[in-house]
């Protein structure tokens, strides 16, 4: 394992340092003695250089036949698959989630790349009859231009792939700015694209913080901004891009709920809540941070859930025995701890956990006990705000209608689920919960790449990532009419004598 390597930006097909020469450190959140590497602390000038390279490359890439663009992407998918284990280990080291999960993250990038590369031979449009004689009508997808892609740290290879691959297959060029907390996985992904033969300037990568993100959202040569991150930053991105009429795609925070009815298979629900609540240390946009349990099964659920949460092995994700890793950073851990205090002050009960772990194997990382709050009411902040850590709030309900109302009564709308054996309740909840994703008898996490992914309300702005829906973010419809009558025909005015 190489420790403390110096990494570079990728601009116009070359690996280059920041023009300032400045770098920032990235350390392993499970052990801060472990320096992952130094990454360019890019300037606005670096970002402008990357945008210029993407702008230049667009003129030729948009004309490469889509099936040929796809061939390069298929090759990239294959290359990632051959390096899955190496990439998963790098990812666990840089952002902490356990190896099983980082393997899943890399697998998601492989799946997404294969799935959307196949669109190179489809990218279907429509043909339609014209209302006029001897006239042909069709619509087709056209590429848009330079796409700025701004990504978070919790799915550091999957999320870049969700954006880069549909952008490229549609004929756009991109500038990626990964989170400063997990840039290595993006670099690994981009290196594979380079090796697969993506031409110079088509994919560019600049590492750095908010100032790099800001120029990527306002620069006049950027046509599309695709952002995944917190709702607070997403709002800024939207405001910054709005005066320039850029196409903006936002995937933001969540406060997802699992509803457990009195007829639920409780063992199954317990397993689902553990995975949904504490998988990725609760740092998933789709994390099940609320459990809404029917009063008839509430106590039995809490008893089982506490036991299971207590048995989770917390530690370094590289250790095969570990079930839950650290928070990503000291700042994120402090946020978790502050919400634990808020919950106590609001009158909720800590049924399990509640403390930072600081000794032995936890001494050099950002570890926290899996924490369960009971006696939570829907109005408490711990039931309404995104904590993004290993904290689950259990709320009691008396009916499916009440559970649905509580689920909907937050600003977010990403994912929700219901555990029940009653098909009527399942369908009612499926219809009435206003989220972008819904599960029956499964937790709130587990999306597959070929279906649209995204949320309602403060989680998204109406676009979707993944699935064929992602093509709508990265292409624009052009409707084309070909008149072969040899005379002027006026739609809506000339009448047709039959
Ligand atoms: P964040 O909002 O802090 O940062 C996201 C990205 O935005 C980073 O690359 C960051 O450097 C950049 N950024 C920061 N300020 C910026 C600015 N002013 N202009 C442009 N870019 C800027 O989020 P995070 O902590 O990296 O990720 C966690 C958040 O992401 C959570 O809220 C989580 O729910 C959300 N998330 C959502 C989804 C989804 O698909 N809905 C998926 C994963 C994570």
PDB file of C-alpha atoms in Angstrom, residues 257-260 265-279 282 287-293 301 304-306 308-309 312 371-372 391-394 417-419 441-445:
ATOM      1  CA  UNK A 257     -38.478   6.202   7.355  1.00  0.00           C
ATOM      2  CA  UNK A 258     -39.206   2.518   7.792  1.00  0.00           C
ATOM      3  CA  UNK A 259     -42.815   1.849   8.838  1.00  0.00           C
ATOM      4  CA  UNK A 260     -43.420  -1.363  10.769  1.00  0.00           C
ATOM      5  CA  UNK A 265     -42.481 -10.215  10.063  1.00  0.00           C
ATOM      6  CA  UNK A 266     -40.593  -8.666  12.967  1.00  0.00           C
ATOM      7  CA  UNK A 267     -37.350 -10.590  12.481  1.00  0.00           C
ATOM      8  CA  UNK A 268     -37.185  -9.371   8.901  1.00  0.00           C
ATOM      9  CA  UNK A 269     -37.991  -5.815   9.974  1.00  0.00           C
ATOM     10  CA  UNK A 270     -35.260  -5.908  12.629  1.00  0.00           C
ATOM     11  CA  UNK A 271     -32.668  -7.029  10.107  1.00  0.00           C
ATOM     12  CA  UNK A 272     -33.817  -4.340   7.673  1.00  0.00           C
ATOM     13  CA  UNK A 273     -33.707  -1.570  10.279  1.00  0.00           C
ATOM     14  CA  UNK A 274     -30.202  -2.554  11.351  1.00  0.00           C
ATOM     15  CA  UNK A 275     -28.915  -2.520   7.779  1.00  0.00           C
ATOM     16  CA  UNK A 276     -30.904   0.583   6.813  1.00  0.00           C
ATOM     17  CA  UNK A 277     -29.995   2.535   9.951  1.00  0.00           C
ATOM     18  CA  UNK A 278     -26.364   1.609  10.533  1.00  0.00           C
ATOM     19  CA  UNK A 279     -25.102   0.534   7.072  1.00  0.00           C
ATOM     20  CA  UNK A 282     -25.831   5.900   8.763  1.00  0.00           C
ATOM     21  CA  UNK A 287     -30.348   5.812   5.506  1.00  0.00           C
ATOM     22  CA  UNK A 288     -33.318   4.697   7.600  1.00  0.00           C
ATOM     23  CA  UNK A 289     -32.859   7.274  10.336  1.00  0.00           C
ATOM     24  CA  UNK A 290     -36.519   6.987  11.438  1.00  0.00           C
ATOM     25  CA  UNK A 291     -38.400   3.854  12.393  1.00  0.00           C
ATOM     26  CA  UNK A 292     -42.148   4.313  12.789  1.00  0.00           C
ATOM     27  CA  UNK A 293     -43.371   1.277  14.713  1.00  0.00           C
ATOM     28  CA  UNK A 301     -39.211  -4.165  18.162  1.00  0.00           C
ATOM     29  CA  UNK A 304     -34.766  -6.670  19.567  1.00  0.00           C
ATOM     30  CA  UNK A 305     -33.313  -3.573  17.913  1.00  0.00           C
ATOM     31  CA  UNK A 306     -31.292  -2.534  20.957  1.00  0.00           C
ATOM     32  CA  UNK A 308     -28.847  -6.058  17.590  1.00  0.00           C
ATOM     33  CA  UNK A 309     -27.406  -2.519  17.674  1.00  0.00           C
ATOM     34  CA  UNK A 312     -22.611  -4.513  15.972  1.00  0.00           C
ATOM     35  CA  UNK A 371     -27.368   4.803  18.859  1.00  0.00           C
ATOM     36  CA  UNK A 372     -31.106   4.252  19.275  1.00  0.00           C
ATOM     37  CA  UNK A 391     -28.445   7.415  15.083  1.00  0.00           C
ATOM     38  CA  UNK A 392     -31.943   5.949  14.638  1.00  0.00           C
ATOM     39  CA  UNK A 393     -35.083   7.548  16.101  1.00  0.00           C
ATOM     40  CA  UNK A 394     -37.998   5.248  16.922  1.00  0.00           C
ATOM     41  CA  UNK A 417     -40.417   1.540   3.279  1.00  0.00           C
ATOM     42  CA  UNK A 418     -43.130  -0.530   4.941  1.00  0.00           C
ATOM     43  CA  UNK A 419     -42.991  -3.917   6.629  1.00  0.00           C
ATOM     44  CA  UNK A 441     -40.604  -5.558   3.171  1.00  0.00           C
ATOM     45  CA  UNK A 442     -37.096  -4.210   2.634  1.00  0.00           C
ATOM     46  CA  UNK A 443     -35.202  -1.292   4.168  1.00  0.00           C
ATOM     47  CA  UNK A 444     -34.871   2.181   2.593  1.00  0.00           C
ATOM     48  CA  UNK A 445     -31.555   1.326   0.944  1.00  0.00           C
TER      49      UNK A 445
END
